PDB file of C-alpha atoms in Angstrom:
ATOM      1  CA  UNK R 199      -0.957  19.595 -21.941  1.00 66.00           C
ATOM      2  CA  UNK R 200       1.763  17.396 -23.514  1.00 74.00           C
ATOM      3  CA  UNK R 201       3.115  14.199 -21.929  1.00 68.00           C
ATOM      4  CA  UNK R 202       6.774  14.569 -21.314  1.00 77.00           C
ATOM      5  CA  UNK R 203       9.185  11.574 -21.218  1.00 76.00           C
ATOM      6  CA  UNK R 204       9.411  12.955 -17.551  1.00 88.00           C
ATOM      7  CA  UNK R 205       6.312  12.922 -16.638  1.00 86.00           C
ATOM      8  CA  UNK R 206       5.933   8.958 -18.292  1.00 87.00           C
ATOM      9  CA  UNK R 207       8.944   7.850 -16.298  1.00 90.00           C
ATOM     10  CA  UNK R 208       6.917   9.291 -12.740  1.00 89.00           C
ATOM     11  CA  UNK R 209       4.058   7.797 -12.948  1.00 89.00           C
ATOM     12  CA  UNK R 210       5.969   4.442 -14.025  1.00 91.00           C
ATOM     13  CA  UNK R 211       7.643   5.008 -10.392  1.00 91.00           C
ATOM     14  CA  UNK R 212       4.310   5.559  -8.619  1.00 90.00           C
ATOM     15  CA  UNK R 213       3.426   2.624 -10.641  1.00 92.00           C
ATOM     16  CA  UNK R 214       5.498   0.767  -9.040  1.00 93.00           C
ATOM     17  CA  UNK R 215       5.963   2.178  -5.576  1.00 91.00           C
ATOM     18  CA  UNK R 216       1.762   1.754  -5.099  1.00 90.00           C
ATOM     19  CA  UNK R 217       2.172  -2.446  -5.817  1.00 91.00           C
ATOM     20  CA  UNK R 218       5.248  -2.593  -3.351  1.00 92.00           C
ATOM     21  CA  UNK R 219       3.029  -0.431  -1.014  1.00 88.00           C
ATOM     22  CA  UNK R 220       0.314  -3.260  -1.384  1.00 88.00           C
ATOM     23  CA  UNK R 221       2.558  -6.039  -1.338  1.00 92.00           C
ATOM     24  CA  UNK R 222       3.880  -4.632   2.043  1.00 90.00           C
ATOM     25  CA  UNK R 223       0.401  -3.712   3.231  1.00 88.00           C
ATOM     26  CA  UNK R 224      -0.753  -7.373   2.323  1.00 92.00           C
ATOM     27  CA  UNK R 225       2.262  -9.229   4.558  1.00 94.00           C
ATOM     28  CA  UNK R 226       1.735  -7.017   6.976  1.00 91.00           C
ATOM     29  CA  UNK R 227      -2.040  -7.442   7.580  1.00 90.00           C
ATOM     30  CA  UNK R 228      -1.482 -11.590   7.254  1.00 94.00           C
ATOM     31  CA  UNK R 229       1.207 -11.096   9.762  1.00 94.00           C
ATOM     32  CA  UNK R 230      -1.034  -9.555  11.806  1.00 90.00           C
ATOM     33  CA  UNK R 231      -3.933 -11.778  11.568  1.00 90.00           C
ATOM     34  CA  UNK R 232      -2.074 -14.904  11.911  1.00 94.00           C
ATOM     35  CA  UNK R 233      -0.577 -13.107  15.692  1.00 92.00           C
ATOM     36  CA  UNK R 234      -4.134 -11.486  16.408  1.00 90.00           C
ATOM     37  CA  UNK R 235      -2.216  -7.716  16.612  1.00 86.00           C
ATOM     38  CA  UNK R 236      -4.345  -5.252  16.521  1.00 84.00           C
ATOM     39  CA  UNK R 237      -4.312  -2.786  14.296  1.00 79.00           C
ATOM     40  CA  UNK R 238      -6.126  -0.025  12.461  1.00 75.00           C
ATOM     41  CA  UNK R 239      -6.114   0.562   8.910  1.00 73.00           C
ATOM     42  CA  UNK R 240      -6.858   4.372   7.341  1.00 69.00           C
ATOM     43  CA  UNK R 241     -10.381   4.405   7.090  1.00 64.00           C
ATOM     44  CA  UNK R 242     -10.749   4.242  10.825  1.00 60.00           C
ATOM     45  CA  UNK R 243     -11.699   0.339  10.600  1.00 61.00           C
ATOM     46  CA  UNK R 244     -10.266  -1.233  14.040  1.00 62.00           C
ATOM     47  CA  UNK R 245      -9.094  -5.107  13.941  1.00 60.00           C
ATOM     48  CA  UNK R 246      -9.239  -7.235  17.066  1.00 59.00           C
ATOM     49  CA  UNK R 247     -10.145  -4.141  19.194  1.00 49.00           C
TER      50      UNK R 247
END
């Protein structure tokens, strides 16, 4: 399978898109914290509950 300039300039996006997700995610979860709101993150782990 050959690497198109397409396919480069995705995953650059995805890049990209995953360390604003975990920027977000981050804020949010100090946000959080710092109120006590509880919340539950995907695996099913429950905070302040």
């Amino acid at each position: 399978m050959r690497l198109t300039l397409k396919d480069v300039e995705i995953n650059k996006i995805l890049q990209v898109l995953r360390k604003e997700y975990d920027v977000a995610l981050q804020h949010f979860m100090n946000i959080a914290d710092r109120y006590k709101i509880p919340y539950t993150i995907n695996n099913g782990i429950s905070i302040y509950e």
